[in-house]
Amino acid sequence: MRKLLAMAEDPACTPGEAEAFTAKATELIAKYGVDQAMLAVKDPAADPIGDRVVTIDPPYARDKAGLLAAVAAPLRCRVVHLERRSLARSHLFGHAADLERVELLFTSLLVQAAHGLVGSPVPWGEHPAAYRRSWLVGYSQAISARLWEAERSAVAETPGAELVLVDRTDMVERRRDDLYPQLAKMPPRRLQGSGRTRGYRAGQNADLGGVAVTDS
């Protein structure tokens, strides 16, 4: 798994190379998550609910926190954003296997996003920060869409999985709500940059690396 992620993070990896095995990687990620959930039905202690706080460094900490949420939701984890100043702290809730997948995938995608931003020049006359924030939003949207699609396909192929996964997600949300009973939704953002389309395209090509498929 770590070797696959290291390959994806290599700046020499072209978009075409990443795209060649992205579809299969997302399929494997989703199947692994469903398999772990079904195994935990017989032994819940093997995959307990946990939580961890993720600190996200600048620049663009808020936008990176958005990427974390985009990865977490399809993988049945939930995020509470705690701080949004120069850095961001996000409280992540989920079952152990899902938490590990989210953290590993998020870390790899941050590196890939950094490479993508370097390769996406800011249009003349546009503020660099505005462009890059909008690029990261588009990138996160593409990642989220791909992961949701892979999850739906994996669930459809596994009899009884849908109800099991609903129950697991409910348990995660109850854990979150116990700690944060008065959560408020964040207001929508108004971004001025023109990078969303290019960011979305980069997210479509990003390698999801077969996360949590194997530790070899």
Coordinates of C-alpha atoms in Angstrom, one line a residue:
M1 CA 0.0 0.0 0.0
R2 CA 2.7 2.5 1.0
K3 CA 4.7 1.7 -2.1
L4 CA 1.7 2.5 -4.3
L5 CA 1.1 5.7 -2.5
A6 CA 4.8 6.7 -2.9
M7 CA 4.6 6.0 -6.6
A8 CA 1.5 8.3 -6.8
E9 CA 3.3 11.0 -4.9
D10 CA 6.3 11.0 -7.2
P11 CA 6.3 14.2 -9.3
A12 CA 7.5 12.1 -12.3
C13 CA 4.1 10.3 -12.3
T14 CA 2.2 11.8 -15.3
P15 CA -1.6 12.3 -15.2
G16 CA -1.9 9.6 -17.9
E17 CA -0.1 7.1 -15.8
A18 CA -2.1 7.9 -12.7
E19 CA -5.4 7.7 -14.7
A20 CA -4.5 4.2 -16.0
F21 CA -4.9 2.5 -12.6
T22 CA -7.1 5.0 -10.8
A23 CA -10.4 3.3 -11.7
K24 CA -9.2 -0.1 -10.4
A25 CA -7.7 1.5 -7.2
T26 CA -11.0 3.2 -6.3
E27 CA -12.9 -0.1 -6.8
L28 CA -10.5 -1.9 -4.5
I29 CA -10.7 0.8 -1.8
A30 CA -14.5 0.5 -1.8
K31 CA -14.5 -3.3 -1.8
Y32 CA -12.1 -3.4 1.1
G33 CA -14.2 -1.1 3.2
V34 CA -17.3 -3.1 2.6
D35 CA -15.5 -6.4 3.4
Q36 CA -14.2 -5.0 6.6
A37 CA -17.7 -3.8 7.6
M38 CA -19.2 -7.2 6.9
L39 CA -16.5 -9.0 8.9
A40 CA -17.1 -6.7 11.9
V41 CA -20.7 -7.8 12.1
K42 CA -19.5 -11.0 13.7
D43 CA -16.8 -9.4 15.8
P44 CA -17.5 -5.6 16.4
A45 CA -14.4 -5.4 18.6
A46 CA -12.2 -6.1 15.6
D47 CA -13.2 -2.7 14.1
P48 CA -14.2 -0.3 17.0
I49 CA -15.3 3.3 16.6
G50 CA -12.6 5.8 17.3
D51 CA -11.6 9.4 16.8
R52 CA -8.5 11.5 16.2
V53 CA -7.7 15.1 15.7
V54 CA -6.0 16.0 12.5
T55 CA -3.9 19.3 12.4
I56 CA -3.7 20.8 8.9
D57 CA -0.9 23.2 8.2
P58 CA -1.0 26.3 6.0
P59 CA -1.1 27.5 3.3
Y60 CA -4.7 27.0 2.4
A61 CA -5.5 25.1 5.6
R62 CA -9.2 25.6 5.3
D63 CA -9.3 24.3 1.7
K64 CA -7.2 21.3 2.8
A65 CA -9.7 20.6 5.6
G66 CA -12.3 20.6 2.9
L67 CA -10.4 17.8 1.1
L68 CA -10.3 15.9 4.3
A69 CA -14.1 16.1 4.6
A70 CA -14.4 15.1 0.9
V71 CA -12.4 11.9 1.6
A72 CA -14.0 11.1 4.9
A73 CA -17.7 11.2 4.0
P74 CA -17.7 8.5 1.3
L75 CA -15.6 6.3 3.6
R76 CA -18.2 6.6 6.4
C77 CA -16.2 8.9 8.6
R78 CA -17.4 12.2 10.0
V79 CA -15.5 15.5 10.5
V80 CA -15.9 18.4 12.9
H81 CA -13.8 21.4 11.9
L82 CA -12.5 23.0 15.1
E83 CA -10.3 26.0 14.0
R84 CA -9.9 28.0 10.8
R85 CA -7.1 30.5 11.3
S86 CA -3.6 30.1 10.0
L87 CA -3.9 26.3 10.5
A88 CA -6.9 24.0 10.8
R89 CA -7.8 21.3 13.4
S90 CA -10.4 18.8 12.4
H91 CA -11.9 16.1 14.7
L92 CA -12.3 12.9 12.7
F93 CA -14.7 10.1 13.8
G94 CA -15.1 6.6 12.3
H95 CA -14.4 2.9 12.6
A96 CA -10.7 2.0 13.0
A97 CA -10.3 0.6 9.5
D98 CA -12.0 3.6 7.9
L99 CA -10.0 6.1 10.0
E100 CA -6.8 4.6 8.8
R101 CA -7.9 4.6 5.2
V102 CA -9.0 8.2 5.4
E103 CA -5.7 9.4 6.9
L104 CA -3.5 7.6 4.5
L105 CA -5.5 8.6 1.5
F106 CA -5.8 12.2 2.6
T107 CA -2.0 12.5 3.2
S108 CA -1.3 11.1 -0.3
L109 CA -3.8 13.4 -1.9
L110 CA -2.3 16.4 -0.2
V111 CA 1.0 15.6 -1.8
Q112 CA -0.6 15.0 -5.2
A113 CA -2.5 18.3 -4.9
A114 CA 0.7 20.2 -4.2
H115 CA 2.3 18.7 -7.4
G116 CA -0.9 19.6 -9.3
L117 CA -0.9 23.2 -8.1
V118 CA 2.7 23.6 -9.2
G119 CA 1.8 22.3 -12.7
S120 CA -1.3 24.6 -12.9
P121 CA 0.0 28.2 -13.6
V122 CA -2.1 31.1 -12.3
P123 CA -3.8 33.0 -15.1
W124 CA -2.4 36.4 -15.9
G125 CA -3.9 39.1 -13.7
E126 CA -5.5 36.7 -11.2
H127 CA -4.6 36.6 -7.5
P128 CA -2.6 33.4 -6.8
A129 CA -4.3 32.6 -3.5
A130 CA -7.8 33.0 -5.0
Y131 CA -6.9 30.7 -8.0
R132 CA -5.3 28.0 -5.8
R133 CA -8.2 28.0 -3.3
S134 CA -10.7 27.5 -6.1
W135 CA -8.4 24.8 -7.6
L136 CA -8.4 22.9 -4.3
V137 CA -12.2 23.1 -4.1
G138 CA -12.6 21.6 -7.6
Y139 CA -10.0 18.9 -6.8
S140 CA -11.9 18.0 -3.6
Q141 CA -15.2 17.8 -5.5
A142 CA -13.7 15.4 -8.0
I143 CA -12.2 13.1 -5.4
S144 CA -15.5 13.0 -3.5
A145 CA -17.5 12.1 -6.6
R146 CA -15.2 9.3 -7.5
L147 CA -15.2 7.8 -4.0
W148 CA -19.0 8.0 -3.7
E149 CA -19.4 6.2 -7.0
A150 CA -17.0 3.5 -6.0
E151 CA -18.8 3.0 -2.7
R152 CA -22.2 2.6 -4.4
S153 CA -20.9 0.0 -6.8
A154 CA -19.2 -2.0 -4.0
V155 CA -22.3 -1.9 -1.9
A156 CA -24.5 -3.0 -4.8
E157 CA -22.3 -6.1 -5.3
T158 CA -22.5 -7.2 -1.6
P159 CA -25.8 -8.7 -0.4
G160 CA -26.9 -7.2 3.0
A161 CA -24.1 -4.5 2.9
E162 CA -26.4 -1.5 2.7
L163 CA -28.1 -2.0 6.0
V164 CA -24.8 -2.9 7.8
L165 CA -23.2 0.3 6.5
V166 CA -26.1 2.4 7.5
D167 CA -25.9 1.1 11.0
R168 CA -22.1 1.7 11.1
T169 CA -22.6 5.3 9.9
D170 CA -25.3 5.9 12.5
M171 CA -23.0 4.7 15.3
V172 CA -20.2 7.1 14.1
E173 CA -22.6 10.0 14.0
R174 CA -23.9 9.2 17.5
R175 CA -20.3 9.3 18.7
R176 CA -19.7 12.6 17.1
D177 CA -23.0 14.0 18.4
D178 CA -22.2 12.9 22.0
L179 CA -19.1 15.1 21.9
Y180 CA -20.6 17.9 19.9
P181 CA -24.3 18.1 20.6
Q182 CA -24.7 21.6 19.2
L183 CA -23.0 21.5 15.9
A184 CA -23.6 24.3 13.4
K185 CA -23.1 24.0 9.6
M186 CA -20.6 26.2 8.0
P187 CA -21.9 28.9 5.7
P188 CA -21.2 28.5 1.9
R189 CA -18.0 30.0 0.7
R190 CA -17.8 32.6 -2.1
L191 CA -14.6 31.9 -4.0
Q192 CA -13.4 34.3 -6.7
G193 CA -10.7 32.2 -8.4
S194 CA -11.0 30.5 -11.8
G195 CA -9.1 27.3 -10.9
R196 CA -12.1 25.1 -10.0
T197 CA -12.3 23.4 -13.5
R198 CA -8.6 22.6 -13.6
G199 CA -8.7 21.4 -10.0
Y200 CA -11.6 19.1 -10.8
R201 CA -9.8 17.7 -13.8
A202 CA -6.7 17.0 -11.6
G203 CA -8.9 15.3 -9.0
Q204 CA -10.3 13.1 -11.7
N205 CA -6.8 12.0 -12.5
A206 CA -5.4 11.7 -9.0
D207 CA -4.3 8.3 -7.9
L208 CA -6.2 6.9 -5.0
G209 CA -3.5 4.3 -4.5
G210 CA -5.3 1.1 -3.5
V211 CA -5.4 2.4 0.1
A212 CA -6.0 -0.2 2.7
V213 CA -6.0 -3.0 0.2
T214 CA -2.7 -4.5 1.4
D215 CA 0.1 -3.7 3.8
S216 CA 2.7 -5.3 1.6

